Amino acid sequence: GFSLEAPDGVRFLTRSRLLTQDEWKRLEAT
C-alpha cells in the first residue's frame, strides 16, 4: 500500500528493489 502512496520515484525504486529481490530468489530457487 505504501508503494502506491509514495511518489513515482520512490514507488519505482521500492518496487524495483522488491521485484529484484523476488526475482533473485526465484532464480536461485530455480
PDB file of N, CA and C in Angstrom:
ATOM      1  N   GLY A   1       0.820  -1.199   0.000  1.00  0.00           N
ATOM      2  CA  GLY A   1       0.000   0.000   0.000  1.00  0.00           C
ATOM      3  C   GLY A   1       0.857   1.253   0.000  1.00  0.00           C
ATOM      4  N   PHE A   2       1.951   1.240   0.758  1.00  0.00           N
ATOM      5  CA  PHE A   2       2.807   2.423   0.823  1.00  0.00           C
ATOM      6  C   PHE A   2       3.403   2.742  -0.536  1.00  0.00           C
ATOM      7  N   SER A   3       3.581   1.715  -1.363  1.00  0.00           N
ATOM      8  CA  SER A   3       4.162   1.939  -2.690  1.00  0.00           C
ATOM      9  C   SER A   3       3.267   2.880  -3.499  1.00  0.00           C
ATOM     10  N   LEU A   4       1.943   2.645  -3.444  1.00  0.00           N
ATOM     11  CA  LEU A   4       1.014   3.474  -4.207  1.00  0.00           C
ATOM     12  C   LEU A   4       0.980   4.891  -3.649  1.00  0.00           C
ATOM     13  N   GLU A   5       1.136   5.023  -2.332  1.00  0.00           N
ATOM     14  CA  GLU A   5       1.084   6.353  -1.721  1.00  0.00           C
ATOM     15  C   GLU A   5       2.373   7.121  -1.987  1.00  0.00           C
ATOM     16  N   ALA A   6       3.478   6.419  -2.096  1.00  0.00           N
ATOM     17  CA  ALA A   6       4.767   7.084  -2.309  1.00  0.00           C
ATOM     18  C   ALA A   6       4.835   7.668  -3.716  1.00  0.00           C
ATOM     19  N   PRO A   7       5.680   8.679  -3.919  1.00  0.00           N
ATOM     20  CA  PRO A   7       5.857   9.309  -5.241  1.00  0.00           C
ATOM     21  C   PRO A   7       6.313   8.284  -6.277  1.00  0.00           C
ATOM     22  N   ASP A   8       6.192   8.646  -7.552  1.00  0.00           N
ATOM     23  CA  ASP A   8       6.588   7.723  -8.618  1.00  0.00           C
ATOM     24  C   ASP A   8       8.029   7.274  -8.440  1.00  0.00           C
ATOM     25  N   GLY A   9       8.920   8.212  -8.148  1.00  0.00           N
ATOM     26  CA  GLY A   9      10.341   7.880  -7.981  1.00  0.00           C
ATOM     27  C   GLY A   9      10.538   6.850  -6.883  1.00  0.00           C
ATOM     28  N   VAL A  10       9.976   7.160  -5.713  1.00  0.00           N
ATOM     29  CA  VAL A  10      10.133   6.240  -4.586  1.00  0.00           C
ATOM     30  C   VAL A  10       9.434   4.925  -4.889  1.00  0.00           C
ATOM     31  N   ARG A  11       8.247   5.018  -5.474  1.00  0.00           N
ATOM     32  CA  ARG A  11       7.494   3.808  -5.804  1.00  0.00           C
ATOM     33  C   ARG A  11       8.305   2.940  -6.740  1.00  0.00           C
ATOM     34  N   PHE A  12       8.899   3.567  -7.763  1.00  0.00           N
ATOM     35  CA  PHE A  12       9.687   2.822  -8.731  1.00  0.00           C
ATOM     36  C   PHE A  12      10.855   2.126  -8.041  1.00  0.00           C
ATOM     37  N   LEU A  13      11.574   2.888  -7.220  1.00  0.00           N
ATOM     38  CA  LEU A  13      12.735   2.316  -6.527  1.00  0.00           C
ATOM     39  C   LEU A  13      12.289   1.187  -5.601  1.00  0.00           C
ATOM     40  N   THR A  14      11.210   1.423  -4.856  1.00  0.00           N
ATOM     41  CA  THR A  14      10.732   0.403  -3.927  1.00  0.00           C
ATOM     42  C   THR A  14      10.305  -0.845  -4.682  1.00  0.00           C
ATOM     43  N   ARG A  15       9.481  -0.668  -5.707  1.00  0.00           N
ATOM     44  CA  ARG A  15       9.019  -1.823  -6.483  1.00  0.00           C
ATOM     45  C   ARG A  15      10.200  -2.510  -7.128  1.00  0.00           C
ATOM     46  N   SER A  16      11.135  -1.716  -7.658  1.00  0.00           N
ATOM     47  CA  SER A  16      12.297  -2.287  -8.325  1.00  0.00           C
ATOM     48  C   SER A  16      13.074  -3.169  -7.356  1.00  0.00           C
ATOM     49  N   ARG A  17      13.308  -2.668  -6.141  1.00  0.00           N
ATOM     50  CA  ARG A  17      14.067  -3.433  -5.153  1.00  0.00           C
ATOM     51  C   ARG A  17      13.311  -4.694  -4.770  1.00  0.00           C
ATOM     52  N   LEU A  18      12.014  -4.564  -4.498  1.00  0.00           N
ATOM     53  CA  LEU A  18      11.222  -5.719  -4.107  1.00  0.00           C
ATOM     54  C   LEU A  18      11.194  -6.746  -5.233  1.00  0.00           C
ATOM     55  N   LEU A  19      10.917  -6.295  -6.442  1.00  0.00           N
ATOM     56  CA  LEU A  19      10.866  -7.202  -7.575  1.00  0.00           C
ATOM     57  C   LEU A  19      12.228  -7.829  -7.806  1.00  0.00           C
ATOM     58  N   THR A  20      13.283  -7.025  -7.652  1.00  0.00           N
ATOM     59  CA  THR A  20      14.630  -7.547  -7.867  1.00  0.00           C
ATOM     60  C   THR A  20      14.917  -8.671  -6.887  1.00  0.00           C
ATOM     61  N   GLN A  21      14.639  -8.443  -5.609  1.00  0.00           N
ATOM     62  CA  GLN A  21      14.898  -9.475  -4.609  1.00  0.00           C
ATOM     63  C   GLN A  21      14.048 -10.709  -4.899  1.00  0.00           C
ATOM     64  N   ASP A  22      12.789 -10.503  -5.249  1.00  0.00           N
ATOM     65  CA  ASP A  22      11.910 -11.624  -5.541  1.00  0.00           C
ATOM     66  C   ASP A  22      12.433 -12.389  -6.747  1.00  0.00           C
ATOM     67  N   GLU A  23      12.844 -11.651  -7.771  1.00  0.00           N
ATOM     68  CA  GLU A  23      13.385 -12.284  -8.976  1.00  0.00           C
ATOM     69  C   GLU A  23      14.614 -13.105  -8.622  1.00  0.00           C
ATOM     70  N   TRP A  24      15.529 -12.511  -7.849  1.00  0.00           N
ATOM     71  CA  TRP A  24      16.754 -13.227  -7.463  1.00  0.00           C
ATOM     72  C   TRP A  24      16.407 -14.503  -6.714  1.00  0.00           C
ATOM     73  N   LYS A  25      15.459 -14.398  -5.781  1.00  0.00           N
ATOM     74  CA  LYS A  25      15.076 -15.581  -5.003  1.00  0.00           C
ATOM     75  C   LYS A  25      14.505 -16.648  -5.926  1.00  0.00           C
ATOM     76  N   ARG A  26      13.664 -16.223  -6.866  1.00  0.00           N
ATOM     77  CA  ARG A  26      13.073 -17.189  -7.803  1.00  0.00           C
ATOM     78  C   ARG A  26      14.157 -17.834  -8.648  1.00  0.00           C
ATOM     79  N   LEU A  27      15.093 -17.015  -9.140  1.00  0.00           N
ATOM     80  CA  LEU A  27      16.175 -17.550  -9.966  1.00  0.00           C
ATOM     81  C   LEU A  27      17.024 -18.518  -9.148  1.00  0.00           C
ATOM     82  N   GLU A  28      17.301 -18.146  -7.891  1.00  0.00           N
ATOM     83  CA  GLU A  28      18.109 -19.018  -7.037  1.00  0.00           C
ATOM     84  C   GLU A  28      17.360 -20.317  -6.771  1.00  0.00           C
ATOM     85  N   ALA A  29      16.070 -20.210  -6.497  1.00  0.00           N
ATOM     86  CA  ALA A  29      15.260 -21.398  -6.226  1.00  0.00           C
ATOM     87  C   ALA A  29      15.266 -22.309  -7.447  1.00  0.00           C
ATOM     88  N   THR A  30      15.208 -21.711  -8.629  1.00  0.00           N
ATOM     89  CA  THR A  30      15.210 -22.495  -9.854  1.00  0.00           C
ATOM     90  C   THR A  30      16.620 -22.976 -10.137  1.00  0.00           C
TER      91      THR A  30
END
